[in-house]
């Protein structure tokens, strides 16, 4: 079936007990045993529950994976993937990386003996040179948060295959509708489902999508043993959100392109980073490996003062962490999403104080542009 049909039907079948078109929320912590050692397939909601199993089937299908496991946040999903490693194992990470992932690696996992190198993953030579005998994993975020660097997934996947390494891709910024890392050779895909998969800014969740049964067994064990599996209500909300993923992404994509072109033409804006613009250094690669360019746009106003003025004068667009919801959100990476990166690391990664990151919503495009236009006039 096509993507939209799968998004609406896989894992979203009518409830077999009652015929309800939308399966109920199984808001229970435990399940009664029919007799000692005999259950109906569920025993305790930390282990799993029907809403979680349903969402996991949907996400696995949409990403083209064998299986998926959903967690209480994108960070819990990323943490689960790193726990496939052992002390002493090394991972190649992008320098341009979501601040929370950088914090997890550098401030938490490093204390448990995991080793990381940070490189520009859009430069294959840099990735290759960072590989050591202890390397087990290459981790990529494309496009990267917030610098919108695009990594050639097929090329990195070929390198990972040759060197017997696991390729992990954070596909949060595009969703499976606009980018399919597994089809390009990735072994594992992770998502902050808080973003486009849910799409309505009303819950937090993460997913790990797997292609190998040995990884799946370990991640499922971890989900049960460490207890960060997603709760029934949150699974229900994300399953509902996913039904409209394709139509939302089409609108996000077209609004994103219009906003990016508007910003690029505006004299107060110094630079726009959006892979859909021909000025983006990896525009051709993005065209090749993505089905669209999405709605994440980063632009530079040249100074913290200018960024502050813009952010404080928007009316429709909300100044908030997060992205990927139906409403337009805007943030200041240096002081918000990437504040856990030391200033010198931010500088190295091209995250300036004048940078603003915008998540174009699916509102009427004229209203989004009008709001940005009036706020830019104050800069
Ligand atoms: C690219 C990316 N990956 C992972 C995460 C972490 O997800 P969560 O906030 O759901 O834990 C985020 C959050 O903003 C993100 O932008």
PDB file of N, CA and C in Angstrom, residues 268-318:
ATOM      1  N   UNK A 268      17.148  42.383   5.914  1.00  0.00           N
ATOM      2  CA  UNK A 268      17.610  42.289   7.308  1.00  0.00           C
ATOM      3  C   UNK A 268      18.209  40.914   7.627  1.00  0.00           C
ATOM      4  N   UNK A 269      18.014  39.973   6.716  1.00  0.00           N
ATOM      5  CA  UNK A 269      18.476  38.598   6.969  1.00  0.00           C
ATOM      6  C   UNK A 269      19.819  38.391   6.269  1.00  0.00           C
ATOM      7  N   UNK A 270      20.835  38.000   7.059  1.00  0.00           N
ATOM      8  CA  UNK A 270      22.177  37.851   6.475  1.00  0.00           C
ATOM      9  C   UNK A 270      22.332  36.542   5.710  1.00  0.00           C
ATOM     10  N   UNK A 271      21.718  35.450   6.239  1.00  0.00           N
ATOM     11  CA  UNK A 271      21.943  34.146   5.624  1.00  0.00           C
ATOM     12  C   UNK A 271      20.787  33.213   5.981  1.00  0.00           C
ATOM     13  N   UNK A 272      20.367  32.425   5.021  1.00  0.00           N
ATOM     14  CA  UNK A 272      19.304  31.444   5.289  1.00  0.00           C
ATOM     15  C   UNK A 272      19.859  30.047   5.019  1.00  0.00           C
ATOM     16  N   UNK A 273      19.661  29.137   5.974  1.00  0.00           N
ATOM     17  CA  UNK A 273      20.106  27.753   5.800  1.00  0.00           C
ATOM     18  C   UNK A 273      18.866  26.885   5.617  1.00  0.00           C
ATOM     19  N   UNK A 274      18.600  26.488   4.394  1.00  0.00           N
ATOM     20  CA  UNK A 274      17.432  25.648   4.078  1.00  0.00           C
ATOM     21  C   UNK A 274      17.807  24.826   2.847  1.00  0.00           C
ATOM     22  N   UNK A 275      17.850  23.504   2.963  1.00  0.00           N
ATOM     23  CA  UNK A 275      18.338  22.678   1.850  1.00  0.00           C
ATOM     24  C   UNK A 275      17.527  22.810   0.563  1.00  0.00           C
ATOM     25  N   UNK A 276      16.335  23.390   0.642  1.00  0.00           N
ATOM     26  CA  UNK A 276      15.512  23.569  -0.551  1.00  0.00           C
ATOM     27  C   UNK A 276      15.941  24.760  -1.404  1.00  0.00           C
ATOM     28  N   UNK A 277      16.790  25.619  -0.863  1.00  0.00           N
ATOM     29  CA  UNK A 277      17.251  26.784  -1.634  1.00  0.00           C
ATOM     30  C   UNK A 277      18.481  26.396  -2.449  1.00  0.00           C
ATOM     31  N   UNK A 278      18.578  26.931  -3.657  1.00  0.00           N
ATOM     32  CA  UNK A 278      19.742  26.564  -4.484  1.00  0.00           C
ATOM     33  C   UNK A 278      21.027  27.134  -3.882  1.00  0.00           C
ATOM     34  N   UNK A 279      20.902  28.104  -2.955  1.00  0.00           N
ATOM     35  CA  UNK A 279      22.095  28.657  -2.293  1.00  0.00           C
ATOM     36  C   UNK A 279      22.655  27.695  -1.232  1.00  0.00           C
ATOM     37  N   UNK A 280      21.893  26.686  -0.854  1.00  0.00           N
ATOM     38  CA  UNK A 280      22.379  25.747   0.171  1.00  0.00           C
ATOM     39  C   UNK A 280      23.477  24.877  -0.440  1.00  0.00           C
ATOM     40  N   UNK A 281      24.616  24.738   0.261  1.00  0.00           N
ATOM     41  CA  UNK A 281      25.746  24.003  -0.343  1.00  0.00           C
ATOM     42  C   UNK A 281      25.427  22.552  -0.706  1.00  0.00           C
ATOM     43  N   UNK A 282      24.433  21.956  -0.062  1.00  0.00           N
ATOM     44  CA  UNK A 282      24.110  20.552  -0.399  1.00  0.00           C
ATOM     45  C   UNK A 282      22.719  20.421  -1.006  1.00  0.00           C
ATOM     46  N   UNK A 283      22.317  21.458  -1.734  1.00  0.00           N
ATOM     47  CA  UNK A 283      20.976  21.461  -2.336  1.00  0.00           C
ATOM     48  C   UNK A 283      20.771  20.253  -3.258  1.00  0.00           C
ATOM     49  N   UNK A 284      21.782  19.949  -4.078  1.00  0.00           N
ATOM     50  CA  UNK A 284      21.629  18.848  -5.044  1.00  0.00           C
ATOM     51  C   UNK A 284      21.504  17.508  -4.314  1.00  0.00           C
ATOM     52  N   UNK A 285      22.325  17.329  -3.277  1.00  0.00           N
ATOM     53  CA  UNK A 285      22.259  16.092  -2.484  1.00  0.00           C
ATOM     54  C   UNK A 285      20.885  15.969  -1.813  1.00  0.00           C
ATOM     55  N   UNK A 286      20.417  17.075  -1.235  1.00  0.00           N
ATOM     56  CA  UNK A 286      19.103  17.051  -0.566  1.00  0.00           C
ATOM     57  C   UNK A 286      18.009  16.680  -1.566  1.00  0.00           C
ATOM     58  N   UNK A 287      18.110  17.219  -2.776  1.00  0.00           N
ATOM     59  CA  UNK A 287      17.112  16.919  -3.815  1.00  0.00           C
ATOM     60  C   UNK A 287      17.110  15.424  -4.132  1.00  0.00           C
ATOM     61  N   UNK A 288      18.319  14.857  -4.115  1.00  0.00           N
ATOM     62  CA  UNK A 288      18.475  13.456  -4.472  1.00  0.00           C
ATOM     63  C   UNK A 288      17.972  12.510  -3.364  1.00  0.00           C
ATOM     64  N   UNK A 289      18.313  12.810  -2.131  1.00  0.00           N
ATOM     65  CA  UNK A 289      18.022  11.817  -1.080  1.00  0.00           C
ATOM     66  C   UNK A 289      16.760  12.111  -0.262  1.00  0.00           C
ATOM     67  N   UNK A 290      16.179  13.275  -0.451  1.00  0.00           N
ATOM     68  CA  UNK A 290      14.963  13.611   0.293  1.00  0.00           C
ATOM     69  C   UNK A 290      13.796  13.720  -0.692  1.00  0.00           C
ATOM     70  N   UNK A 291      12.604  13.447  -0.159  1.00  0.00           N
ATOM     71  CA  UNK A 291      11.435  13.596  -1.019  1.00  0.00           C
ATOM     72  C   UNK A 291      10.927  15.040  -1.020  1.00  0.00           C
ATOM     73  N   UNK A 292      11.378  15.812  -0.069  1.00  0.00           N
ATOM     74  CA  UNK A 292      11.019  17.224   0.039  1.00  0.00           C
ATOM     75  C   UNK A 292      12.024  17.861   0.981  1.00  0.00           C
ATOM     76  N   UNK A 293      11.838  19.141   1.283  1.00  0.00           N
ATOM     77  CA  UNK A 293      12.853  19.833   2.079  1.00  0.00           C
ATOM     78  C   UNK A 293      12.395  20.141   3.504  1.00  0.00           C
ATOM     79  N   UNK A 294      11.108  19.940   3.761  1.00  0.00           N
ATOM     80  CA  UNK A 294      10.616  20.109   5.119  1.00  0.00           C
ATOM     81  C   UNK A 294      10.395  21.559   5.495  1.00  0.00           C
ATOM     82  N   UNK A 295      10.250  21.784   6.799  1.00  0.00           N
ATOM     83  CA  UNK A 295       9.818  23.098   7.266  1.00  0.00           C
ATOM     84  C   UNK A 295      10.774  23.694   8.290  1.00  0.00           C
ATOM     85  N   UNK A 296      11.983  23.119   8.398  1.00  0.00           N
ATOM     86  CA  UNK A 296      12.955  23.656   9.334  1.00  0.00           C
ATOM     87  C   UNK A 296      13.889  24.617   8.610  1.00  0.00           C
ATOM     88  N   UNK A 297      13.925  25.840   9.099  1.00  0.00           N
ATOM     89  CA  UNK A 297      14.705  26.881   8.438  1.00  0.00           C
ATOM     90  C   UNK A 297      15.526  27.600   9.514  1.00  0.00           C
ATOM     91  N   UNK A 298      16.809  27.735   9.273  1.00  0.00           N
ATOM     92  CA  UNK A 298      17.645  28.490  10.202  1.00  0.00           C
ATOM     93  C   UNK A 298      18.138  29.735   9.469  1.00  0.00           C
ATOM     94  N   UNK A 299      18.074  30.869  10.151  1.00  0.00           N
ATOM     95  CA  UNK A 299      18.584  32.087   9.495  1.00  0.00           C
ATOM     96  C   UNK A 299      19.337  32.939  10.492  1.00  0.00           C
ATOM     97  N   UNK A 300      20.219  33.768   9.934  1.00  0.00           N
ATOM     98  CA  UNK A 300      21.114  34.553  10.771  1.00  0.00           C
ATOM     99  C   UNK A 300      20.809  36.030  10.586  1.00  0.00           C
ATOM    100  N   UNK A 301      20.587  36.702  11.737  1.00  0.00           N
ATOM    101  CA  UNK A 301      20.291  38.139  11.671  1.00  0.00           C
ATOM    102  C   UNK A 301      21.531  38.958  12.021  1.00  0.00           C
ATOM    103  N   UNK A 302      22.653  38.288  12.261  1.00  0.00           N
ATOM    104  CA  UNK A 302      23.911  39.001  12.421  1.00  0.00           C
ATOM    105  C   UNK A 302      24.294  39.333  13.845  1.00  0.00           C
ATOM    106  N   UNK A 303      23.343  39.406  14.765  1.00  0.00           N
ATOM    107  CA  UNK A 303      23.701  39.721  16.153  1.00  0.00           C
ATOM    108  C   UNK A 303      22.610  39.234  17.103  1.00  0.00           C
ATOM    109  N   UNK A 304      22.999  39.073  18.359  1.00  0.00           N
ATOM    110  CA  UNK A 304      22.041  38.653  19.390  1.00  0.00           C
ATOM    111  C   UNK A 304      20.928  39.690  19.528  1.00  0.00           C
ATOM    112  N   UNK A 305      21.299  40.976  19.456  1.00  0.00           N
ATOM    113  CA  UNK A 305      20.307  42.057  19.576  1.00  0.00           C
ATOM    114  C   UNK A 305      19.234  41.956  18.509  1.00  0.00           C
ATOM    115  N   UNK A 306      19.690  41.729  17.269  1.00  0.00           N
ATOM    116  CA  UNK A 306      18.741  41.632  16.148  1.00  0.00           C
ATOM    117  C   UNK A 306      17.836  40.419  16.341  1.00  0.00           C
ATOM    118  N   UNK A 307      18.436  39.288  16.758  1.00  0.00           N
ATOM    119  CA  UNK A 307      17.637  38.066  16.967  1.00  0.00           C
ATOM    120  C   UNK A 307      16.611  38.312  18.069  1.00  0.00           C
ATOM    121  N   UNK A 308      17.051  38.972  19.165  1.00  0.00           N
ATOM    122  CA  UNK A 308      16.151  39.225  20.294  1.00  0.00           C
ATOM    123  C   UNK A 308      14.977  40.106  19.860  1.00  0.00           C
ATOM    124  N   UNK A 309      15.293  41.135  19.071  1.00  0.00           N
ATOM    125  CA  UNK A 309      14.235  42.049  18.620  1.00  0.00           C
ATOM    126  C   UNK A 309      13.194  41.284  17.803  1.00  0.00           C
ATOM    127  N   UNK A 310      13.667  40.460  16.878  1.00  0.00           N
ATOM    128  CA  UNK A 310      12.723  39.682  16.067  1.00  0.00           C
ATOM    129  C   UNK A 310      11.862  38.791  16.972  1.00  0.00           C
ATOM    130  N   UNK A 311      12.525  38.028  17.839  1.00  0.00           N
ATOM    131  CA  UNK A 311      11.814  37.034  18.658  1.00  0.00           C
ATOM    132  C   UNK A 311      10.793  37.704  19.584  1.00  0.00           C
ATOM    133  N   UNK A 312      11.113  38.911  20.056  1.00  0.00           N
ATOM    134  CA  UNK A 312      10.208  39.591  20.989  1.00  0.00           C
ATOM    135  C   UNK A 312       9.059  40.307  20.301  1.00  0.00           C
ATOM    136  N   UNK A 313       9.064  40.353  18.965  1.00  0.00           N
ATOM    137  CA  UNK A 313       7.994  41.093  18.269  1.00  0.00           C
ATOM    138  C   UNK A 313       7.084  40.215  17.429  1.00  0.00           C
ATOM    139  N   UNK A 314       7.266  38.905  17.508  1.00  0.00           N
ATOM    140  CA  UNK A 314       6.373  38.022  16.741  1.00  0.00           C
ATOM    141  C   UNK A 314       5.061  37.862  17.511  1.00  0.00           C
ATOM    142  N   UNK A 315       3.949  37.804  16.788  1.00  0.00           N
ATOM    143  CA  UNK A 315       2.648  37.645  17.456  1.00  0.00           C
ATOM    144  C   UNK A 315       2.079  36.247  17.247  1.00  0.00           C
ATOM    145  N   UNK A 316       2.064  35.804  15.994  1.00  0.00           N
ATOM    146  CA  UNK A 316       1.477  34.504  15.666  1.00  0.00           C
ATOM    147  C   UNK A 316       2.461  33.376  15.989  1.00  0.00           C
ATOM    148  N   UNK A 317       3.699  33.619  15.660  1.00  0.00           N
ATOM    149  CA  UNK A 317       4.747  32.619  15.815  1.00  0.00           C
ATOM    150  C   UNK A 317       5.207  32.587  17.276  1.00  0.00           C
ATOM    151  N   UNK A 318       5.186  31.409  17.889  1.00  0.00           N
ATOM    152  CA  UNK A 318       5.532  31.312  19.311  1.00  0.00           C
ATOM    153  C   UNK A 318       7.015  31.036  19.503  1.00  0.00           C
TER     154      UNK A 318
END
